[in-house]
Amino acid sequence: MRKKKEAIIFKKPESFTEALIEIGSKIWGDINAEEYINQERNSWENFSKF
């Protein structure tokens, strides 16, 4: 099997912080952060019952 070789080149952002905020808003845009955190915390509590 041949492996594909490729390079992806991005322009260096002026601000890495702003770039991360932009990426994060695209990933988390439709998710309510508080609900997500509460679900995660509840899953930890339920995990200890096993």
mmCIF file of C-alpha atoms in Angstrom:
data_model
loop_
_atom_site.group_PDB
_atom_site.id
_atom_site.type_symbol
_atom_site.label_atom_id
_atom_site.label_comp_id
_atom_site.label_asym_id
_atom_site.label_seq_id
_atom_site.Cartn_x
_atom_site.Cartn_y
_atom_site.Cartn_z
ATOM 1 C CA MET A 1 0.000 0.000 0.000
ATOM 2 C CA ARG A 2 1.331 3.426 -0.926
ATOM 3 C CA LYS A 3 1.108 6.228 1.580
ATOM 4 C CA LYS A 4 0.016 9.606 0.351
ATOM 5 C CA LYS A 5 2.545 12.361 0.942
ATOM 6 C CA GLU A 6 1.336 15.907 1.108
ATOM 7 C CA ALA A 7 2.091 19.182 2.814
ATOM 8 C CA ILE A 8 -0.449 21.734 3.911
ATOM 9 C CA ILE A 9 0.894 25.253 4.269
ATOM 10 C CA PHE A 10 -0.881 27.954 6.227
ATOM 11 C CA LYS A 11 -0.015 31.601 6.508
ATOM 12 C CA LYS A 12 1.403 32.459 9.947
ATOM 13 C CA PRO A 13 -1.298 34.355 11.850
ATOM 14 C CA GLU A 14 -0.597 37.812 13.202
ATOM 15 C CA SER A 15 -1.924 36.626 16.557
ATOM 16 C CA PHE A 16 -1.958 32.979 17.587
ATOM 17 C CA THR A 17 -4.464 33.826 20.316
ATOM 18 C CA GLU A 18 -6.915 35.316 17.821
ATOM 19 C CA ALA A 19 -6.406 32.355 15.484
ATOM 20 C CA LEU A 20 -7.222 29.902 18.304
ATOM 21 C CA ILE A 21 -10.299 31.905 19.279
ATOM 22 C CA GLU A 22 -11.509 31.778 15.675
ATOM 23 C CA ILE A 23 -10.917 28.031 15.403
ATOM 24 C CA GLY A 24 -12.548 27.410 18.777
ATOM 25 C CA SER A 25 -15.626 29.413 17.873
ATOM 26 C CA LYS A 26 -16.055 27.278 14.739
ATOM 27 C CA ILE A 27 -15.686 24.034 16.698
ATOM 28 C CA TRP A 28 -17.758 25.018 19.738
ATOM 29 C CA GLY A 29 -20.153 27.445 18.012
ATOM 30 C CA ASP A 30 -23.305 25.331 18.405
ATOM 31 C CA ILE A 31 -22.483 23.887 21.829
ATOM 32 C CA ASN A 32 -23.562 25.350 25.155
ATOM 33 C CA ALA A 33 -20.345 25.212 27.172
ATOM 34 C CA GLU A 34 -22.060 25.153 30.585
ATOM 35 C CA GLU A 35 -24.279 22.212 29.589
ATOM 36 C CA TYR A 36 -21.278 20.350 28.201
ATOM 37 C CA ILE A 37 -19.245 20.876 31.389
ATOM 38 C CA ASN A 38 -22.158 19.739 33.550
ATOM 39 C CA GLN A 39 -22.595 16.590 31.441
ATOM 40 C CA GLU A 40 -18.900 15.813 31.779
ATOM 41 C CA ARG A 41 -18.948 16.320 35.534
ATOM 42 C CA ASN A 42 -22.000 14.100 35.856
ATOM 43 C CA SER A 43 -20.275 11.389 33.841
ATOM 44 C CA TRP A 44 -17.363 11.451 36.299
ATOM 45 C CA GLU A 45 -19.749 10.960 39.219
ATOM 46 C CA ASN A 46 -21.475 8.080 37.432
ATOM 47 C CA PHE A 47 -18.113 6.510 36.590
ATOM 48 C CA SER A 48 -17.288 5.960 40.264
ATOM 49 C CA LYS A 49 -20.358 3.700 40.623
ATOM 50 C CA PHE A 50 -18.784 0.985 38.443
#
